[in-house]
Short mmCIF file of C-alpha atoms in Angstrom, two decimals:
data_model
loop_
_atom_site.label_atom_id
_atom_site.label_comp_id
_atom_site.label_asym_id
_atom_site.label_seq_id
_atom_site.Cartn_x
_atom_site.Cartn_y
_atom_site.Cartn_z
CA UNK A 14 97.71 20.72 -48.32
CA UNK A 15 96.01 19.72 -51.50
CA UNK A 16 92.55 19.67 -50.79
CA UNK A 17 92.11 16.71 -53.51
CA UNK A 18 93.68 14.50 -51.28
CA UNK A 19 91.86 15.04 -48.28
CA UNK A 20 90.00 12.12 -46.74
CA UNK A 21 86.14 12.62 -48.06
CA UNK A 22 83.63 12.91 -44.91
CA UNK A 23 80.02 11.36 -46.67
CA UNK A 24 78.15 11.88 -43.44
CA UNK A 25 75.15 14.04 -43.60
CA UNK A 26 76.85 17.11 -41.54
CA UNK A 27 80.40 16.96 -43.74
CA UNK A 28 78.83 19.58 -46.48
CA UNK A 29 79.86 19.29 -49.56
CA UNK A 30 83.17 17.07 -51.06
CA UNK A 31 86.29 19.23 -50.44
CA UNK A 32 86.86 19.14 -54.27
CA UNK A 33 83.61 21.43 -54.58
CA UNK A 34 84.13 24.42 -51.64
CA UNK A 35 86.64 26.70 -50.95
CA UNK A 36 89.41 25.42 -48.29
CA UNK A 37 89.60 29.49 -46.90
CA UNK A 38 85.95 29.77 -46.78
CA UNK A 39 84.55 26.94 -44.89
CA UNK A 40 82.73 26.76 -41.89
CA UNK A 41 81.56 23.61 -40.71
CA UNK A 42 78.09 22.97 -40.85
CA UNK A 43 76.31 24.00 -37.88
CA UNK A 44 73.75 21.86 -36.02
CA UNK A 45 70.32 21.49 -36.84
CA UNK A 46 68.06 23.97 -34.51
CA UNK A 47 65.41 22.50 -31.89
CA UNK A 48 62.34 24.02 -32.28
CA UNK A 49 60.50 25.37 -28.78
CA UNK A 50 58.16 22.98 -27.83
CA UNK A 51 56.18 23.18 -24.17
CA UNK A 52 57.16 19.98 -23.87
CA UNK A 53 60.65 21.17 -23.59
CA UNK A 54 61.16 23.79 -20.87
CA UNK A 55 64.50 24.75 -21.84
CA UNK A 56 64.00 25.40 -25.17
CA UNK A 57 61.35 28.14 -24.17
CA UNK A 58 62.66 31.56 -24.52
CA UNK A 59 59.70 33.53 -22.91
CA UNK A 60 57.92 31.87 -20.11
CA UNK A 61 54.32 31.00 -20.87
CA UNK A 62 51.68 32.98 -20.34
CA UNK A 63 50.25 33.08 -16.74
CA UNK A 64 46.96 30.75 -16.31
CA UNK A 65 44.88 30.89 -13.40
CA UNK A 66 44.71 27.90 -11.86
CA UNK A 67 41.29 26.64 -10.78
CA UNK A 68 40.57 23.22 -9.10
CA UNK A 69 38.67 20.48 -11.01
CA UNK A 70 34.82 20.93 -11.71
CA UNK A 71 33.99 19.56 -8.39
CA UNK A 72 31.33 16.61 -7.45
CA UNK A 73 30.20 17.53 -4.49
CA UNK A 74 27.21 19.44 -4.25
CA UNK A 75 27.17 19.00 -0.39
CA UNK A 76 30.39 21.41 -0.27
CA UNK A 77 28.63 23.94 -2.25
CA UNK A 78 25.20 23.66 -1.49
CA UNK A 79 24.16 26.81 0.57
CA UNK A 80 21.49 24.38 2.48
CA UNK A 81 22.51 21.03 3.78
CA UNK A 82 19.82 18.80 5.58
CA UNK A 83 20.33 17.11 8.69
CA UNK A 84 19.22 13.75 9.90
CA UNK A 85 15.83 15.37 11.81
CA UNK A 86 14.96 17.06 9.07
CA UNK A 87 14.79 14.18 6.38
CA UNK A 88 13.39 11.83 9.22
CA UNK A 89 9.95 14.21 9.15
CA UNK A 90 9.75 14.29 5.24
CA UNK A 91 6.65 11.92 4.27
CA UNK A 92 3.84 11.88 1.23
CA UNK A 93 1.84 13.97 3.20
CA UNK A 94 4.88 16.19 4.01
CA UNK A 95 7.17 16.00 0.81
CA UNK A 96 11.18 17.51 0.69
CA UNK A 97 11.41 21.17 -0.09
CA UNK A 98 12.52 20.66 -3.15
CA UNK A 99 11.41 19.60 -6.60
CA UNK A 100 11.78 15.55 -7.58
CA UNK A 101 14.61 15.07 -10.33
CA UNK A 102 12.74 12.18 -12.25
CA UNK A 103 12.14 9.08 -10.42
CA UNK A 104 14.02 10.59 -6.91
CA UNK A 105 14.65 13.43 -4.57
CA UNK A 106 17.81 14.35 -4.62
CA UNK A 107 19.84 16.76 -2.07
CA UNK A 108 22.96 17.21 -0.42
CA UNK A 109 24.04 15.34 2.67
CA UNK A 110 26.98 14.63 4.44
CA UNK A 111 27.99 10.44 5.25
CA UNK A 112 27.35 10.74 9.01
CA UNK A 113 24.00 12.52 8.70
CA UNK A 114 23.16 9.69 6.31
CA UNK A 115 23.89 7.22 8.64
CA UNK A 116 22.60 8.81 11.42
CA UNK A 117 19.66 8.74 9.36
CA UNK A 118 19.60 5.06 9.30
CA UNK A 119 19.71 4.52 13.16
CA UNK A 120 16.38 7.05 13.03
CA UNK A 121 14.47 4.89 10.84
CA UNK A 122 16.06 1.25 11.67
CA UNK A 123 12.40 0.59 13.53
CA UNK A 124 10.36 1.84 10.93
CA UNK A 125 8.20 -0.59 8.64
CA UNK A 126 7.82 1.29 5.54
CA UNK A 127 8.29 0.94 2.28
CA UNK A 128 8.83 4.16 1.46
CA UNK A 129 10.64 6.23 2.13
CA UNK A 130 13.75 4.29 0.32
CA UNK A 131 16.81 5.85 1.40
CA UNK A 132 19.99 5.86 -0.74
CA UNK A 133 23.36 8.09 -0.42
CA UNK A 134 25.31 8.65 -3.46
CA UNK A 135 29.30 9.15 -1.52
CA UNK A 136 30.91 10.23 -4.87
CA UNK A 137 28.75 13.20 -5.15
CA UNK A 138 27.81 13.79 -1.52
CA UNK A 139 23.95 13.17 -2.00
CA UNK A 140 21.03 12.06 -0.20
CA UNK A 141 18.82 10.07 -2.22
CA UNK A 142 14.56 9.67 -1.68
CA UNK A 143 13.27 7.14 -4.47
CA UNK A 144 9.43 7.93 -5.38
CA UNK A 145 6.44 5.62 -3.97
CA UNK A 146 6.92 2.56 -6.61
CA UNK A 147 3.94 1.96 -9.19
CA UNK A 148 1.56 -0.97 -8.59
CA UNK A 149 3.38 -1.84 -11.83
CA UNK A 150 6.48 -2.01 -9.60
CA UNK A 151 4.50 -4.16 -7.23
CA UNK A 152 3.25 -6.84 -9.42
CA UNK A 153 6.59 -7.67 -11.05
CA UNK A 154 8.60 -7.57 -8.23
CA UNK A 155 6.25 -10.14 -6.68
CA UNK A 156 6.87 -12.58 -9.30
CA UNK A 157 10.66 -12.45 -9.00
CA UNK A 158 10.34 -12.61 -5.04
CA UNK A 159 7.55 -15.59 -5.40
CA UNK A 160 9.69 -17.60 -7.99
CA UNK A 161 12.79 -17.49 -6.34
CA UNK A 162 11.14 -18.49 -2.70
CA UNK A 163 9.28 -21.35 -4.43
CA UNK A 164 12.65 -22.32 -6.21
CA UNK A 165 14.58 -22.65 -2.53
CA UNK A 166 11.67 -24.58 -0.95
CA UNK A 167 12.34 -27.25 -2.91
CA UNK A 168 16.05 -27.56 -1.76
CA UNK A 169 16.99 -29.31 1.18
CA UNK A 170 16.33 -27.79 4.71
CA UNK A 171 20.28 -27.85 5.53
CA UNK A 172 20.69 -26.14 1.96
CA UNK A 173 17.83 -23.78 1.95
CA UNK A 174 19.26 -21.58 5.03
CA UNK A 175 22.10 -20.77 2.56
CA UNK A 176 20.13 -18.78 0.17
CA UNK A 177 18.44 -15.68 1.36
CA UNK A 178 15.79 -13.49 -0.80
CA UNK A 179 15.61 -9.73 0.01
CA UNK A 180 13.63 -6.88 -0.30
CA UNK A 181 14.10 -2.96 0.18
CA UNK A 182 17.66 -3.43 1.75
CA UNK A 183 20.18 -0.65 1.49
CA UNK A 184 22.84 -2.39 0.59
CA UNK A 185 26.86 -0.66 0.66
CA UNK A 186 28.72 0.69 -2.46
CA UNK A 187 31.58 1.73 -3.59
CA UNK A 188 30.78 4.36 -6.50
CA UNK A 189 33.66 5.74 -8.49
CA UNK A 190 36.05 4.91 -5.73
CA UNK A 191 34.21 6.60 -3.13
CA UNK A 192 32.60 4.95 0.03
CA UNK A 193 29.81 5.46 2.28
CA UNK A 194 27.29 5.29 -0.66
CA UNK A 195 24.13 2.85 -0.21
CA UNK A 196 22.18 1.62 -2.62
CA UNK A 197 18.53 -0.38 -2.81
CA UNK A 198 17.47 -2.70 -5.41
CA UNK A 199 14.13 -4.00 -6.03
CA UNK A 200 14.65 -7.66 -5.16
CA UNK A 201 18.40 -8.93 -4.08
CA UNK A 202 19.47 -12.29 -3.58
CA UNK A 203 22.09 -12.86 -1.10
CA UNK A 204 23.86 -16.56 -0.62
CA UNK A 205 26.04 -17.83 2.49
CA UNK A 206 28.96 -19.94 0.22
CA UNK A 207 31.32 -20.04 3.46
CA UNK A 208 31.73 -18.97 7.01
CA UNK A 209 32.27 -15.50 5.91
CA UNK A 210 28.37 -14.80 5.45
CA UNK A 211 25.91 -13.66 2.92
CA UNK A 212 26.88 -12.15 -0.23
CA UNK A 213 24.47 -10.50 -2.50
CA UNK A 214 24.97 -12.19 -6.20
CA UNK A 215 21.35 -11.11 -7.99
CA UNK A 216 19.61 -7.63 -7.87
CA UNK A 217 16.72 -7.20 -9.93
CA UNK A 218 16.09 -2.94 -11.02
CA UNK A 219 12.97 -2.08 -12.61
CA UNK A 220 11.76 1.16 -14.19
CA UNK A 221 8.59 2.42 -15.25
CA UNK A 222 9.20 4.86 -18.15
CA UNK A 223 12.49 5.10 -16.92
CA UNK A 224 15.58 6.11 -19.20
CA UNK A 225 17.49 3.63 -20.27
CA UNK A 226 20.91 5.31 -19.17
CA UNK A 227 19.78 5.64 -15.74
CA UNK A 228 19.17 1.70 -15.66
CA UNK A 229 22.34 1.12 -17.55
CA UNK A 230 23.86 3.03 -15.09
CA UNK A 231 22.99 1.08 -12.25
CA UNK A 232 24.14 -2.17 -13.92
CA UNK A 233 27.49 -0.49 -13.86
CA UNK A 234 27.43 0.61 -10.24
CA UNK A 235 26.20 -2.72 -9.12
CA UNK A 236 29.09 -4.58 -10.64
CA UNK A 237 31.55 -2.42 -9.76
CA UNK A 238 30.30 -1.68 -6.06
CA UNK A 239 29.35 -5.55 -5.46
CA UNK A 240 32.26 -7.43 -6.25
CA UNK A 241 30.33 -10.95 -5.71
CA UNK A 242 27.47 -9.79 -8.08
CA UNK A 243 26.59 -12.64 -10.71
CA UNK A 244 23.84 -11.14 -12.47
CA UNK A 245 21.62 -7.59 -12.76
CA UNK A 246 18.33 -8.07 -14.34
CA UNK A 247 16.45 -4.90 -15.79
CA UNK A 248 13.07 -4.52 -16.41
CA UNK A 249 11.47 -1.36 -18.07
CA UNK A 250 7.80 -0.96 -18.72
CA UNK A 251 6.96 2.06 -20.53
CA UNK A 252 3.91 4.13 -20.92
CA UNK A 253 3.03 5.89 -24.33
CA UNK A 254 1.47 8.77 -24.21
CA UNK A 255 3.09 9.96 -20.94
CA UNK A 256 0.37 10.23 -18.09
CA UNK A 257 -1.57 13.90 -18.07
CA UNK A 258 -4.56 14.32 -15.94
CA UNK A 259 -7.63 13.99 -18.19
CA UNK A 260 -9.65 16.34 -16.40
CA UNK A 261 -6.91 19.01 -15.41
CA UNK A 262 -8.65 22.57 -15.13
CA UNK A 263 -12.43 20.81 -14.68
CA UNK A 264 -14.40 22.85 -11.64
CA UNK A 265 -13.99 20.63 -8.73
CA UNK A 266 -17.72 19.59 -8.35
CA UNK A 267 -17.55 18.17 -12.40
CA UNK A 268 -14.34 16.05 -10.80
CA UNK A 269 -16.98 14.60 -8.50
CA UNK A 270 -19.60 13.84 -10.43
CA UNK A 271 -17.59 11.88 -12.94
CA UNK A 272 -15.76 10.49 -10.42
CA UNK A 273 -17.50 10.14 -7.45
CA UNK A 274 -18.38 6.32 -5.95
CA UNK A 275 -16.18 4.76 -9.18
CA UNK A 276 -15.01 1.09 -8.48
CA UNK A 277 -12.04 -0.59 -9.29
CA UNK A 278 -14.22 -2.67 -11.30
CA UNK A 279 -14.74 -0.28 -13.84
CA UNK A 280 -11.67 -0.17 -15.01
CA UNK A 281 -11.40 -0.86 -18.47
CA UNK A 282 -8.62 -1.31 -21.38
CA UNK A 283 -8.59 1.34 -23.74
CA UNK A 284 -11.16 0.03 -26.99
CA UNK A 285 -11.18 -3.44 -25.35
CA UNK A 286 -7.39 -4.03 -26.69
CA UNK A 287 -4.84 -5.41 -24.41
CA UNK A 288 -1.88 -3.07 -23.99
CA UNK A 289 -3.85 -0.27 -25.34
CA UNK A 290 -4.21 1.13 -22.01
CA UNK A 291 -6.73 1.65 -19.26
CA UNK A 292 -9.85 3.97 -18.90
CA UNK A 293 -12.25 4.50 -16.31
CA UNK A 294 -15.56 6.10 -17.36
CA UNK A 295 -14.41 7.13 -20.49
CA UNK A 296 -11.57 8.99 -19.03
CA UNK A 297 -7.74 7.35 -19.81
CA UNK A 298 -5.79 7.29 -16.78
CA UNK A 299 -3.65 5.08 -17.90
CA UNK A 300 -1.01 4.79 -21.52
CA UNK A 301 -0.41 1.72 -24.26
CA UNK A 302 2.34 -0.13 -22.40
CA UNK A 303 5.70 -2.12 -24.06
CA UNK A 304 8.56 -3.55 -21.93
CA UNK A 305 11.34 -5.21 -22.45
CA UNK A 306 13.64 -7.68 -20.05
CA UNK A 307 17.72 -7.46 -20.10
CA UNK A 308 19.93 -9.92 -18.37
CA UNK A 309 23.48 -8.52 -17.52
CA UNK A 310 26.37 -11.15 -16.38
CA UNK A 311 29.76 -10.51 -14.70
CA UNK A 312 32.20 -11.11 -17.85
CA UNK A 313 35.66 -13.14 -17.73
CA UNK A 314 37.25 -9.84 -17.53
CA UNK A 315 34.91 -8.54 -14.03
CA UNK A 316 32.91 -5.89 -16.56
CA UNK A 317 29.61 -6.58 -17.12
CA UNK A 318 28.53 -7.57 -20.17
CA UNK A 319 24.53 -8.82 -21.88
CA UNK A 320 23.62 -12.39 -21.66
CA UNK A 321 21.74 -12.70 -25.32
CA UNK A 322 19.30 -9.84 -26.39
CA UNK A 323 16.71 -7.85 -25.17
CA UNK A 324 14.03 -8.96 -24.75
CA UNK A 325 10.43 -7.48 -25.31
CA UNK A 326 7.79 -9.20 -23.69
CA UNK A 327 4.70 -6.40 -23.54
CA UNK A 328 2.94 -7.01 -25.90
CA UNK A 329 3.50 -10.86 -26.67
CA UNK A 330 5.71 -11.92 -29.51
CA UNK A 331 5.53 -14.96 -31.38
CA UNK A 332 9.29 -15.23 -31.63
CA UNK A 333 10.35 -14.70 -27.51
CA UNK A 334 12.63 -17.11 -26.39
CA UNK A 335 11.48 -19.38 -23.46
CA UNK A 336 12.67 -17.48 -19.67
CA UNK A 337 14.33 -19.53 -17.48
CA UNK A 338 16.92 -19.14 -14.61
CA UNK A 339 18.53 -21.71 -12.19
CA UNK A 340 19.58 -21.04 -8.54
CA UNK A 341 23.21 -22.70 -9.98
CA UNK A 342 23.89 -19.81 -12.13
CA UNK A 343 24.31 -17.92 -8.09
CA UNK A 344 25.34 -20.78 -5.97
CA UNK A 345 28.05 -23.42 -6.47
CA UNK A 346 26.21 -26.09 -4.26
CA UNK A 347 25.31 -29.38 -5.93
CA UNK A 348 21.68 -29.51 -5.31
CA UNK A 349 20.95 -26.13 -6.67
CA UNK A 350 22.73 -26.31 -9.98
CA UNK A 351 19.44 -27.88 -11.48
CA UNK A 352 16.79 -25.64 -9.98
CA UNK A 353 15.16 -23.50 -12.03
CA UNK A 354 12.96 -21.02 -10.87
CA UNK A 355 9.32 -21.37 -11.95
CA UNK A 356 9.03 -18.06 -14.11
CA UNK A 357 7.77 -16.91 -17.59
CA UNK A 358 6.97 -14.63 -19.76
CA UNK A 359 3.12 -14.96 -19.13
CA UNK A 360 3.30 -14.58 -15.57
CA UNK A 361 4.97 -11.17 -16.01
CA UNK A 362 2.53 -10.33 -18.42
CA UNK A 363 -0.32 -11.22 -16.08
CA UNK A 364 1.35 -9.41 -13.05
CA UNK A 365 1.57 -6.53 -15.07
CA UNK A 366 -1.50 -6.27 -16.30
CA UNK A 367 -3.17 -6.34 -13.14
CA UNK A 368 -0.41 -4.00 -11.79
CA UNK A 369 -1.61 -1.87 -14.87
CA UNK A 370 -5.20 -2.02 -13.58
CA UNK A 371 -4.41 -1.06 -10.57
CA UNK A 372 -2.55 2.00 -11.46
CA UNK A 373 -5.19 3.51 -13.25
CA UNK A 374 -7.97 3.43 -10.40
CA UNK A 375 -5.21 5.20 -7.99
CA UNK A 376 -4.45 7.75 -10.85
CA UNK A 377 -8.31 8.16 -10.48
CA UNK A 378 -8.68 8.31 -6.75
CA UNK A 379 -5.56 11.09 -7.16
CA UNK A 380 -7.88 13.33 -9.16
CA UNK A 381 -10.59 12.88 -7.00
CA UNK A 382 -9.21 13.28 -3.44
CA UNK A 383 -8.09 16.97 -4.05
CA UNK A 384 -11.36 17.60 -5.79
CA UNK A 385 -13.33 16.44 -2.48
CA UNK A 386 -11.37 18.47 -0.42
CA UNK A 387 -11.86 21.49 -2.00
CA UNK A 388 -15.82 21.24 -1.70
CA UNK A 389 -15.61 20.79 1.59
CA UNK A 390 -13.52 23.85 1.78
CA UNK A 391 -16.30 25.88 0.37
CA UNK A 392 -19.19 24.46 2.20
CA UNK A 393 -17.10 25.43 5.56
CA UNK A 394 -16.15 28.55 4.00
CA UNK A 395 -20.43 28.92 3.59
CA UNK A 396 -22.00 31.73 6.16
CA UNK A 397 -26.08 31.87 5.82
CA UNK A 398 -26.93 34.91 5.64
CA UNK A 399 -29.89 36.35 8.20
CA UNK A 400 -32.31 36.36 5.18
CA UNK A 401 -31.69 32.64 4.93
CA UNK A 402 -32.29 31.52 8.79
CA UNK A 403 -36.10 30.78 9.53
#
């Protein structure tokens, strides 16, 4: 055959023109080689190496824990009779299975306390004790709960049975997929829009130098565990310098006379400056405050998302923008759409100023209690000798 009158092949595997090899020679071009890839088990030659397998870092510390409280045990935990354990921040935190938890609850259904709060975290399998609350706590959480019941006396009595405000209720949650978890807010307002019942829409969380991640983090767990929820507000007030005991190491009986028969009276802010903190006798108790106010909405896509800016309102700023709520933005009745609460700026600041106050003469009485006690040890520790007795 002459080979110059052989049909050319121009595809990419033909090799060169037959005009430019040799007819005897050629071998057709042979396929391109795969390279191994994991991805491709039957390309591998050599099986891969052998990997211990190991289950995921797990969550649960109740699984692991080598001590897991029961129900009778947390019950007798108190202020005079704290967990055995050390507080992680704000909380006390331990393991605990879901029925002991809710075992728990049937204990202390009776009780009127406001603390302990209770809380179970289900994802992670733990028992949650949140700290006493600051009288900084108090004194804004009272203006929320005031505003709000002042705002739903003024609706109509068939109306006003539809909107309920709350306070230290353990509310359910789902957390990262996982039930059983319960959850308390400082102030929750719960509304009746049907048959079906009351449905909390507003929670109000407030720190006092709490991180901002651990609020932020209960905005997200709030949305995402309340599917009804409207609106989160946080409030953080935060002290600077952190609180130290000003007379840590004094002898006991120094603690009393600088202390001893103090009123709240005394009390006084730090150089006569608002904000600058509080002192009693010349001894600071309590830190320059600043806080700041963040309102959190349920976005057209269910994630929550920030309704405007922060905002800072200790100290006062010329430039804050006016407060105001309604009871529509959590109800779609008529008659509550234009009712807005009667809140501002300055009644937070007075509230926690006083709150403030009030902080610093416990702080005070703190010190001094422990002080007390341990004279009284000594002078019943006191034997007179014979020398002594007449």
């Amino acid at each position: 055959m002459d080979p110059f009158r052989v049909p050319i092949d121009f595809s990419p595997l033909a090799g060169p023109p037959p005009a430019f090899r040799n007819p005897s020679s050629y071998r057709p071009p042979s396929p391109p080689r795969r390279r191994s890839s994991p991805a491709n088990r039957y390309d591998v030659v050599s099986p891969p190496p052998s990997r211990k397998i190991t289950p995921p870092e797990c969550d649960m510390p109740s699984i692991l824990a080598p001590k897991i409280f029961t129900a009778e045990e947390i019950a007798g935990w108190s202020p005079e009779k704290p967990p055995p354990m050390k507080p992680d921040g704000l909380s006390y935190r331990f393991p605990l299975q879901p029925a002991e938890f809710y075992r728990l609850e049937e204990m202390l259904r009776d009780r009127d306390e406001s603390w302990p709060r209770y809380e179970y975290d289900g994802s992670k399998g733990l028992g949650i004790i949140q700290l006493m609350p600051s009288a900084i706590h108090g004194g804004l959480h009272d203006a929320f709960r005031d505003s709000f019941v002042h705002a739903i006396a003024t609706l109509p009595a068939p109306i006003r049975r539809h909107f309920r405000p709350k306070t230290n209720v353990s509310l359910p949650l789902m957390r990262r997929g996982h039930r059983f978890s319960k959850k308390i807010p400082d102030f929750e307002l719960a509304v009746r829009e049907t048959s079906v019942g009351y449905k909390t829409v507003f929670a109000l969380e407030m720190g006092f130098s709490q991180t901002y991640e651990s609020l932020r983090n209960d905005v997200d767990e709030w949305f995402s565990g309340q599917p009804l929820m409207r609106m989160i507000v946080l409030l953080n007030v935060i002290e600077r310098p952190r609180y130290r005991n000003p007379l840590a190491g004094v002898d006991p009986s120094n603690i009393i006379q600088r202390l001893q028969g103090a009123d709240e009276d005394e009390v006084q802010p730090t150089a006569g400056l608002q904000w600058t903190g509080f002192t009693l006798r010349d001894l600071a108790f309590v830190g320059a405050l600043t806080g700041y106010m963040e309102v959190w909405i349920r976005g057209v896509d269910g994630l929550p998302r920030m309704r405007g800016l922060r905002q800072e309102f200790i100290p006062e700023r010329d430039d804050e923008v006016p407060l105001e709520f309604r009871l529509g933005e959590f109800s779609e009745r008529p008659e509550a759409q234009d009712v807005v609460l009667p809140l501002s700026w300055e009644t937070l600041r007075h509230d926690a100023w006083w709150g403030a106050r009030e902080l610093a003469f416990f702080r005070a009485m703190e010190v001094l209690g422990p002080a007390l006690d341990a004279e009284a040890d000594l002078d019943s520790d006191f034997v007179p000798t014979s020398g002594s007795e007449e």
